[in-house]
Amino acid sequence: MARPRGLLLAGDLTNYYGVPGQWYEFTNDYGVVNGEGRIDFPVYEGYGNHDFDTLSDPPTISPESPLTDVVIDGIRSRNEQRAEEVNVSSNGLHYSWDWDSVHFVSLNLYPGFNNPYSKGSLAFLEKDLANNVGVSGRPVVIFFHYDLGALRSRRTAAAFYYAIHDYNVIGIFHGHTHTGRRHYLWPASTLYKQFDVYEHGPATFDPKATKKFLRYLVVDIDSGNNTMTVVPRYTTTDTLIDNWETSSYIWSKAISFGNTTGDTVPPTPDPMIWAVKPYVTSGTSISMTATIATDAEGDGVQYYFEETTGNPGGTDSGWQNSETYEDTGLVANTIYSYRVKTRDLSSNVNETGYSPERAKIAGY
């Protein structure tokens, strides 16, 4: 097997959150983020129900316990350390990144609403796919801990389904279960668009076969052949050098890499120009509007308004779908300067040049 690009861990990083040293053991074995531990390649993890107070399902939350957030805080810390390579949710837990043209998303326990368990993972997913994949058709891989049967409410399941419906999701991976290796389609009904789901349960020692441990899935995404192959494997301890054994289960499918025509043309106009130059809307806010941009290849466009002075209160917009931006929370009688650019949503994410800068004094 070739050297892995990285290791994805779908939860249950510890067995009981409160057992002293288990999170330390995890970081010792798996490193901080980029191969500093016994695993010498990048590790991308999410929390599972065992990483909360108990083994209950759903997990028990005990706010009075000083150890409740050991794993949660640990993941936040790890995301801070890999901040340059990942897109992180506002609460510091959920994140995404790109390996070449493939987009990966970690949703921790499961894709759900803003509750003590899923912690706003679904809202992050919706925003992340819109901002970082858009209509490019790029492949998307999503992983989290619970199986899809654990999405107990129809509302949660439907919200997740429609969040990913319009995207090229080539695989959903989860842990949690102890039912063994399997591949299935979700939703079960063929009346709906179906997604490939891969289940492997926990990557743990197998007590019934003492020479087998660390069961896991090897995933090969081949852009040359437009395929994704998933193979369950395990490591054995017959010799000092671990042997790689392949099970009889192999799943392979043809996949699309989206726009492969090599779009290298940014939206127009390029450089960007103002439709409405920055103007004062109150003592603490300034609004502005860019000219509506178009993309000849039909990939869709986004806008980025940059505040360039760095004065207190001034904020960039971040990539957004709207051509209008209002910067609020400014300091009165302070000068702020802005410029705007656009990008398309092709796999190459082509950007225009910036518009000329325009400055205004808040309140004047």
PDB file of C-alpha atoms in Angstrom, residues 86-313:
ATOM      1  CA  VAL A  86      -8.495  23.869   7.133  1.00  0.00           C
ATOM      2  CA  ASN A  87     -11.729  25.869   7.150  1.00  0.00           C
ATOM      3  CA  VAL A  88     -13.037  25.857  10.730  1.00  0.00           C
ATOM      4  CA  SER A  89     -16.526  26.482  12.126  1.00  0.00           C
ATOM      5  CA  SER A  90     -17.085  29.494  14.368  1.00  0.00           C
ATOM      6  CA  ASN A  91     -17.075  27.239  17.455  1.00  0.00           C
ATOM      7  CA  GLY A  92     -13.718  25.755  16.445  1.00  0.00           C
ATOM      8  CA  LEU A  93     -14.923  22.146  16.121  1.00  0.00           C
ATOM      9  CA  HIS A  94     -16.106  21.268  12.609  1.00  0.00           C
ATOM     10  CA  TYR A  95     -13.723  21.722   9.713  1.00  0.00           C
ATOM     11  CA  SER A  96     -12.973  21.023   6.070  1.00  0.00           C
ATOM     12  CA  TRP A  97      -9.987  20.949   3.739  1.00  0.00           C
ATOM     13  CA  ASP A  98      -8.960  20.097   0.184  1.00  0.00           C
ATOM     14  CA  TRP A  99      -6.665  17.387  -1.082  1.00  0.00           C
ATOM     15  CA  ASP A 100      -6.136  18.405  -4.683  1.00  0.00           C
ATOM     16  CA  SER A 101      -9.635  18.669  -6.194  1.00  0.00           C
ATOM     17  CA  VAL A 102     -11.393  16.596  -3.486  1.00  0.00           C
ATOM     18  CA  HIS A 103     -13.117  18.414  -0.606  1.00  0.00           C
ATOM     19  CA  PHE A 104     -13.261  16.723   2.835  1.00  0.00           C
ATOM     20  CA  VAL A 105     -15.584  17.675   5.709  1.00  0.00           C
ATOM     21  CA  SER A 106     -15.420  16.546   9.359  1.00  0.00           C
ATOM     22  CA  LEU A 107     -18.729  16.872  11.245  1.00  0.00           C
ATOM     23  CA  ASN A 108     -17.729  15.180  14.517  1.00  0.00           C
ATOM     24  CA  LEU A 109     -20.658  13.316  16.166  1.00  0.00           C
ATOM     25  CA  TYR A 110     -23.238  13.705  13.362  1.00  0.00           C
ATOM     26  CA  PRO A 111     -24.730  16.338  11.032  1.00  0.00           C
ATOM     27  CA  GLY A 112     -27.261  18.108  13.221  1.00  0.00           C
ATOM     28  CA  PHE A 113     -28.574  21.366  14.571  1.00  0.00           C
ATOM     29  CA  ASN A 114     -27.145  23.589  17.295  1.00  0.00           C
ATOM     30  CA  ASN A 115     -27.558  21.296  20.297  1.00  0.00           C
ATOM     31  CA  PRO A 116     -25.084  20.017  22.938  1.00  0.00           C
ATOM     32  CA  TYR A 117     -24.236  16.973  20.809  1.00  0.00           C
ATOM     33  CA  SER A 118     -23.858  18.055  17.183  1.00  0.00           C
ATOM     34  CA  LYS A 119     -22.966  21.660  18.056  1.00  0.00           C
ATOM     35  CA  GLY A 120     -24.119  23.321  14.832  1.00  0.00           C
ATOM     36  CA  SER A 121     -22.424  20.896  12.450  1.00  0.00           C
ATOM     37  CA  LEU A 122     -25.207  21.042   9.854  1.00  0.00           C
ATOM     38  CA  ALA A 123     -25.078  24.831   9.559  1.00  0.00           C
ATOM     39  CA  PHE A 124     -21.318  24.606   9.096  1.00  0.00           C
ATOM     40  CA  LEU A 125     -21.755  21.976   6.376  1.00  0.00           C
ATOM     41  CA  GLU A 126     -24.241  24.105   4.438  1.00  0.00           C
ATOM     42  CA  LYS A 127     -22.040  27.198   4.581  1.00  0.00           C
ATOM     43  CA  ASP A 128     -18.859  25.279   3.831  1.00  0.00           C
ATOM     44  CA  LEU A 129     -20.226  23.555   0.739  1.00  0.00           C
ATOM     45  CA  ALA A 130     -21.655  26.809  -0.591  1.00  0.00           C
ATOM     46  CA  ASN A 131     -18.424  28.735  -0.048  1.00  0.00           C
ATOM     47  CA  ASN A 132     -15.802  26.115  -0.897  1.00  0.00           C
ATOM     48  CA  VAL A 133     -17.475  23.822  -3.444  1.00  0.00           C
ATOM     49  CA  GLY A 134     -20.361  25.774  -4.945  1.00  0.00           C
ATOM     50  CA  VAL A 135     -21.394  24.634  -8.409  1.00  0.00           C
ATOM     51  CA  SER A 136     -17.935  23.352  -9.334  1.00  0.00           C
ATOM     52  CA  GLY A 137     -19.013  19.695  -9.173  1.00  0.00           C
ATOM     53  CA  ARG A 138     -15.864  18.811  -7.218  1.00  0.00           C
ATOM     54  CA  PRO A 139     -15.965  15.503  -5.286  1.00  0.00           C
ATOM     55  CA  VAL A 140     -16.900  15.756  -1.603  1.00  0.00           C
ATOM     56  CA  VAL A 141     -16.155  13.266   1.197  1.00  0.00           C
ATOM     57  CA  ILE A 142     -17.986  13.676   4.535  1.00  0.00           C
ATOM     58  CA  PHE A 143     -17.200  11.802   7.746  1.00  0.00           C
ATOM     59  CA  PHE A 144     -18.695  11.730  11.235  1.00  0.00           C
ATOM     60  CA  HIS A 145     -19.226   9.274  14.078  1.00  0.00           C
ATOM     61  CA  TYR A 146     -22.863   8.133  14.270  1.00  0.00           C
ATOM     62  CA  ASP A 147     -24.452   5.968  11.606  1.00  0.00           C
ATOM     63  CA  LEU A 148     -27.254   7.534   9.593  1.00  0.00           C
ATOM     64  CA  GLY A 149     -29.818   5.485  11.470  1.00  0.00           C
ATOM     65  CA  ALA A 150     -28.899   7.570  14.505  1.00  0.00           C
ATOM     66  CA  LEU A 151     -30.391  10.667  12.858  1.00  0.00           C
ATOM     67  CA  ARG A 152     -33.467   9.980  14.930  1.00  0.00           C
ATOM     68  CA  SER A 153     -35.661  12.831  13.805  1.00  0.00           C
ATOM     69  CA  ARG A 154     -36.981  13.043  10.270  1.00  0.00           C
ATOM     70  CA  ARG A 155     -36.282  16.754  10.412  1.00  0.00           C
ATOM     71  CA  THR A 156     -32.559  16.174  11.003  1.00  0.00           C
ATOM     72  CA  ALA A 157     -32.297  13.489   8.324  1.00  0.00           C
ATOM     73  CA  ALA A 158     -34.173  15.624   5.794  1.00  0.00           C
ATOM     74  CA  ALA A 159     -32.041  18.671   6.576  1.00  0.00           C
ATOM     75  CA  PHE A 160     -28.834  16.684   6.022  1.00  0.00           C
ATOM     76  CA  TYR A 161     -30.184  15.179   2.805  1.00  0.00           C
ATOM     77  CA  TYR A 162     -31.096  18.529   1.294  1.00  0.00           C
ATOM     78  CA  ALA A 163     -27.829  20.079   2.494  1.00  0.00           C
ATOM     79  CA  ILE A 164     -25.860  17.634   0.312  1.00  0.00           C
ATOM     80  CA  HIS A 165     -28.422  16.957  -2.429  1.00  0.00           C
ATOM     81  CA  ASP A 166     -26.958  19.326  -5.018  1.00  0.00           C
ATOM     82  CA  TYR A 167     -23.330  18.355  -4.449  1.00  0.00           C
ATOM     83  CA  ASN A 168     -21.089  15.597  -5.782  1.00  0.00           C
ATOM     84  CA  VAL A 169     -20.785  13.693  -2.490  1.00  0.00           C
ATOM     85  CA  ILE A 170     -18.824  10.571  -3.457  1.00  0.00           C
ATOM     86  CA  GLY A 171     -18.699   9.012  -0.007  1.00  0.00           C
ATOM     87  CA  ILE A 172     -20.063   9.321   3.530  1.00  0.00           C
ATOM     88  CA  PHE A 173     -17.987   7.497   6.168  1.00  0.00           C
ATOM     89  CA  HIS A 174     -18.966   6.790   9.764  1.00  0.00           C
ATOM     90  CA  GLY A 175     -17.895   4.765  12.782  1.00  0.00           C
ATOM     91  CA  HIS A 176     -19.854   3.958  15.972  1.00  0.00           C
ATOM     92  CA  THR A 177     -21.470   0.658  15.015  1.00  0.00           C
ATOM     93  CA  HIS A 178     -20.084  -2.779  15.804  1.00  0.00           C
ATOM     94  CA  THR A 179     -21.773  -4.588  12.938  1.00  0.00           C
ATOM     95  CA  GLY A 180     -18.685  -5.005  10.786  1.00  0.00           C
ATOM     96  CA  ARG A 181     -17.824  -3.843   7.304  1.00  0.00           C
ATOM     97  CA  ARG A 182     -20.577  -2.805   4.963  1.00  0.00           C
ATOM     98  CA  HIS A 183     -21.495  -0.428   2.191  1.00  0.00           C
ATOM     99  CA  TYR A 184     -25.028   0.842   1.725  1.00  0.00           C
ATOM    100  CA  LEU A 185     -26.996   3.523  -0.076  1.00  0.00           C
ATOM    101  CA  TRP A 186     -28.769   6.348   1.732  1.00  0.00           C
ATOM    102  CA  PRO A 187     -31.644   7.075   1.639  1.00  0.00           C
ATOM    103  CA  ALA A 188     -32.848   3.512   1.115  1.00  0.00           C
ATOM    104  CA  SER A 189     -35.602   4.514  -1.306  1.00  0.00           C
ATOM    105  CA  THR A 190     -34.660   4.727  -4.979  1.00  0.00           C
ATOM    106  CA  LEU A 191     -37.197   7.538  -5.341  1.00  0.00           C
ATOM    107  CA  TYR A 192     -34.493   9.853  -3.995  1.00  0.00           C
ATOM    108  CA  LYS A 193     -30.947  10.644  -5.008  1.00  0.00           C
ATOM    109  CA  GLN A 194     -28.833   8.082  -3.145  1.00  0.00           C
ATOM    110  CA  PHE A 195     -25.391   8.482  -1.582  1.00  0.00           C
ATOM    111  CA  ASP A 196     -22.745   5.830  -0.948  1.00  0.00           C
ATOM    112  CA  VAL A 197     -22.174   5.228   2.766  1.00  0.00           C
ATOM    113  CA  TYR A 198     -19.279   3.202   4.177  1.00  0.00           C
ATOM    114  CA  GLU A 199     -19.476   1.753   7.667  1.00  0.00           C
ATOM    115  CA  HIS A 200     -16.621   0.166   9.518  1.00  0.00           C
ATOM    116  CA  GLY A 201     -17.336   0.653  13.171  1.00  0.00           C
ATOM    117  CA  PRO A 202     -14.495   1.423  15.583  1.00  0.00           C
ATOM    118  CA  ALA A 203     -10.860   0.954  14.588  1.00  0.00           C
ATOM    119  CA  THR A 204      -9.979  -1.256  17.540  1.00  0.00           C
ATOM    120  CA  PHE A 205      -8.243  -4.410  18.629  1.00  0.00           C
ATOM    121  CA  ASP A 206     -10.184  -7.557  17.698  1.00  0.00           C
ATOM    122  CA  PRO A 207     -10.358  -9.802  20.825  1.00  0.00           C
ATOM    123  CA  LYS A 208     -11.589 -12.769  18.770  1.00  0.00           C
ATOM    124  CA  ALA A 209      -8.549 -12.694  16.495  1.00  0.00           C
ATOM    125  CA  THR A 210      -5.580 -11.692  18.608  1.00  0.00           C
ATOM    126  CA  LYS A 211      -3.262 -11.279  15.642  1.00  0.00           C
ATOM    127  CA  LYS A 212      -5.529  -8.684  14.089  1.00  0.00           C
ATOM    128  CA  PHE A 213      -5.871  -5.124  15.245  1.00  0.00           C
ATOM    129  CA  LEU A 214      -6.521  -1.639  13.946  1.00  0.00           C
ATOM    130  CA  ARG A 215      -9.196  -2.537  11.448  1.00  0.00           C
ATOM    131  CA  TYR A 216      -9.703   0.332   9.045  1.00  0.00           C
ATOM    132  CA  LEU A 217     -10.722   1.309   5.524  1.00  0.00           C
ATOM    133  CA  VAL A 218      -8.237   2.209   2.824  1.00  0.00           C
ATOM    134  CA  VAL A 219      -9.726   4.718   0.366  1.00  0.00           C
ATOM    135  CA  ASP A 220      -8.119   5.376  -3.003  1.00  0.00           C
ATOM    136  CA  ILE A 221      -9.487   8.290  -5.056  1.00  0.00           C
ATOM    137  CA  ASP A 222      -7.968   8.087  -8.528  1.00  0.00           C
ATOM    138  CA  SER A 223      -8.417  11.172 -10.690  1.00  0.00           C
ATOM    139  CA  GLY A 224      -6.655   9.472 -13.596  1.00  0.00           C
ATOM    140  CA  ASN A 225      -9.212   6.673 -13.812  1.00  0.00           C
ATOM    141  CA  ASN A 226     -12.117   8.623 -12.254  1.00  0.00           C
ATOM    142  CA  THR A 227     -12.691   5.947  -9.604  1.00  0.00           C
ATOM    143  CA  MET A 228     -12.947   5.604  -5.847  1.00  0.00           C
ATOM    144  CA  THR A 229     -12.034   2.251  -4.306  1.00  0.00           C
ATOM    145  CA  VAL A 230     -12.665   1.335  -0.667  1.00  0.00           C
ATOM    146  CA  VAL A 231     -10.894  -1.695   0.822  1.00  0.00           C
ATOM    147  CA  PRO A 232     -11.189  -2.918   4.445  1.00  0.00           C
ATOM    148  CA  ARG A 233      -7.815  -3.922   5.894  1.00  0.00           C
ATOM    149  CA  TYR A 234      -6.219  -4.879   9.174  1.00  0.00           C
ATOM    150  CA  THR A 235      -2.710  -5.073  10.587  1.00  0.00           C
ATOM    151  CA  THR A 236      -1.287  -8.326  11.965  1.00  0.00           C
ATOM    152  CA  THR A 237       1.493  -9.000  14.456  1.00  0.00           C
ATOM    153  CA  ASP A 238       3.009 -12.192  13.102  1.00  0.00           C
ATOM    154  CA  THR A 239       6.370 -10.486  12.706  1.00  0.00           C
ATOM    155  CA  LEU A 240       8.135  -7.399  13.942  1.00  0.00           C
ATOM    156  CA  ILE A 241       7.126  -5.755  10.695  1.00  0.00           C
ATOM    157  CA  ASP A 242       3.362  -5.404  10.393  1.00  0.00           C
ATOM    158  CA  ASN A 243       1.811  -7.243   7.466  1.00  0.00           C
ATOM    159  CA  TRP A 244      -1.007  -5.658   5.480  1.00  0.00           C
ATOM    160  CA  GLU A 245      -3.856  -8.044   4.789  1.00  0.00           C
ATOM    161  CA  THR A 246      -6.722  -7.343   2.398  1.00  0.00           C
ATOM    162  CA  SER A 247     -10.181  -8.673   3.058  1.00  0.00           C
ATOM    163  CA  SER A 248     -12.439 -10.020   0.328  1.00  0.00           C
ATOM    164  CA  TYR A 249     -14.603  -6.905   0.502  1.00  0.00           C
ATOM    165  CA  ILE A 250     -13.715  -4.338  -2.137  1.00  0.00           C
ATOM    166  CA  TRP A 251     -16.035  -1.553  -3.241  1.00  0.00           C
ATOM    167  CA  SER A 252     -15.231   0.480  -6.321  1.00  0.00           C
ATOM    168  CA  LYS A 253     -17.258   3.091  -8.178  1.00  0.00           C
ATOM    169  CA  ALA A 254     -16.857   5.557 -11.007  1.00  0.00           C
ATOM    170  CA  ILE A 255     -16.842   9.166  -9.862  1.00  0.00           C
ATOM    171  CA  SER A 256     -16.897  12.585 -11.482  1.00  0.00           C
ATOM    172  CA  PHE A 257     -14.325  15.268 -10.802  1.00  0.00           C
ATOM    173  CA  GLY A 258     -16.655  18.050 -11.884  1.00  0.00           C
ATOM    174  CA  ASN A 259     -15.502  20.652 -14.351  1.00  0.00           C
ATOM    175  CA  THR A 260     -12.437  19.065 -15.968  1.00  0.00           C
ATOM    176  CA  THR A 261     -12.249  21.458 -18.924  1.00  0.00           C
ATOM    177  CA  GLY A 262      -9.636  23.509 -17.157  1.00  0.00           C
ATOM    178  CA  ASP A 263     -11.542  26.776 -16.731  1.00  0.00           C
ATOM    179  CA  THR A 264      -8.865  29.436 -16.240  1.00  0.00           C
ATOM    180  CA  VAL A 265     -10.944  32.514 -17.017  1.00  0.00           C
ATOM    181  CA  PRO A 266     -12.049  34.688 -14.077  1.00  0.00           C
ATOM    182  CA  PRO A 267     -15.435  36.392 -13.952  1.00  0.00           C
ATOM    183  CA  THR A 268     -16.031  39.736 -15.616  1.00  0.00           C
ATOM    184  CA  PRO A 269     -15.454  42.582 -15.119  1.00  0.00           C
ATOM    185  CA  ASP A 270     -11.778  42.003 -14.392  1.00  0.00           C
ATOM    186  CA  PRO A 271     -10.508  43.878 -12.481  1.00  0.00           C
ATOM    187  CA  MET A 272     -13.672  44.396 -10.497  1.00  0.00           C
ATOM    188  CA  ILE A 273     -15.451  47.786 -10.497  1.00  0.00           C
ATOM    189  CA  TRP A 274     -17.871  49.484  -8.138  1.00  0.00           C
ATOM    190  CA  ALA A 275     -21.589  49.775  -8.817  1.00  0.00           C
ATOM    191  CA  VAL A 276     -22.026  51.894  -5.677  1.00  0.00           C
ATOM    192  CA  LYS A 277     -18.865  53.135  -3.989  1.00  0.00           C
ATOM    193  CA  PRO A 278     -18.629  52.884  -0.179  1.00  0.00           C
ATOM    194  CA  TYR A 279     -20.976  55.308   1.572  1.00  0.00           C
ATOM    195  CA  VAL A 280     -21.871  56.026   5.189  1.00  0.00           C
ATOM    196  CA  THR A 281     -25.107  54.476   6.443  1.00  0.00           C
ATOM    197  CA  SER A 282     -24.720  55.449  10.123  1.00  0.00           C
ATOM    198  CA  GLY A 283     -22.135  56.645  12.596  1.00  0.00           C
ATOM    199  CA  THR A 284     -20.767  53.120  12.843  1.00  0.00           C
ATOM    200  CA  SER A 285     -21.484  51.527   9.458  1.00  0.00           C
ATOM    201  CA  ILE A 286     -20.480  51.835   5.802  1.00  0.00           C
ATOM    202  CA  SER A 287     -22.206  50.084   2.898  1.00  0.00           C
ATOM    203  CA  MET A 288     -21.085  49.358  -0.678  1.00  0.00           C
ATOM    204  CA  THR A 289     -22.097  47.421  -3.797  1.00  0.00           C
ATOM    205  CA  ALA A 290     -19.971  45.772  -6.467  1.00  0.00           C
ATOM    206  CA  THR A 291     -20.965  45.521 -10.103  1.00  0.00           C
ATOM    207  CA  ILE A 292     -22.752  42.220 -10.689  1.00  0.00           C
ATOM    208  CA  ALA A 293     -20.126  39.812 -12.001  1.00  0.00           C
ATOM    209  CA  THR A 294     -20.758  37.095 -14.570  1.00  0.00           C
ATOM    210  CA  ASP A 295     -18.894  33.896 -15.377  1.00  0.00           C
ATOM    211  CA  ALA A 296     -18.875  32.787 -19.001  1.00  0.00           C
ATOM    212  CA  GLU A 297     -18.609  29.120 -18.046  1.00  0.00           C
ATOM    213  CA  GLY A 298     -21.641  29.350 -15.755  1.00  0.00           C
ATOM    214  CA  ASP A 299     -19.767  28.292 -12.627  1.00  0.00           C
ATOM    215  CA  GLY A 300     -21.284  30.966 -10.420  1.00  0.00           C
ATOM    216  CA  VAL A 301     -19.483  33.829  -8.664  1.00  0.00           C
ATOM    217  CA  GLN A 302     -18.725  35.116  -5.173  1.00  0.00           C
ATOM    218  CA  TYR A 303     -17.568  38.502  -3.875  1.00  0.00           C
ATOM    219  CA  TYR A 304     -14.901  39.499  -1.355  1.00  0.00           C
ATOM    220  CA  PHE A 305     -14.860  42.999   0.145  1.00  0.00           C
ATOM    221  CA  GLU A 306     -11.583  43.865   1.874  1.00  0.00           C
ATOM    222  CA  GLU A 307     -11.091  46.637   4.426  1.00  0.00           C
ATOM    223  CA  THR A 308      -7.468  47.700   3.963  1.00  0.00           C
ATOM    224  CA  THR A 309      -6.627  50.210   6.725  1.00  0.00           C
ATOM    225  CA  GLY A 310      -6.747  47.735   9.591  1.00  0.00           C
ATOM    226  CA  ASN A 311      -8.372  50.386  11.774  1.00  0.00           C
ATOM    227  CA  PRO A 312     -10.397  49.129  14.765  1.00  0.00           C
ATOM    228  CA  GLY A 313     -13.816  47.773  13.824  1.00  0.00           C
TER     229      GLY A 313
END
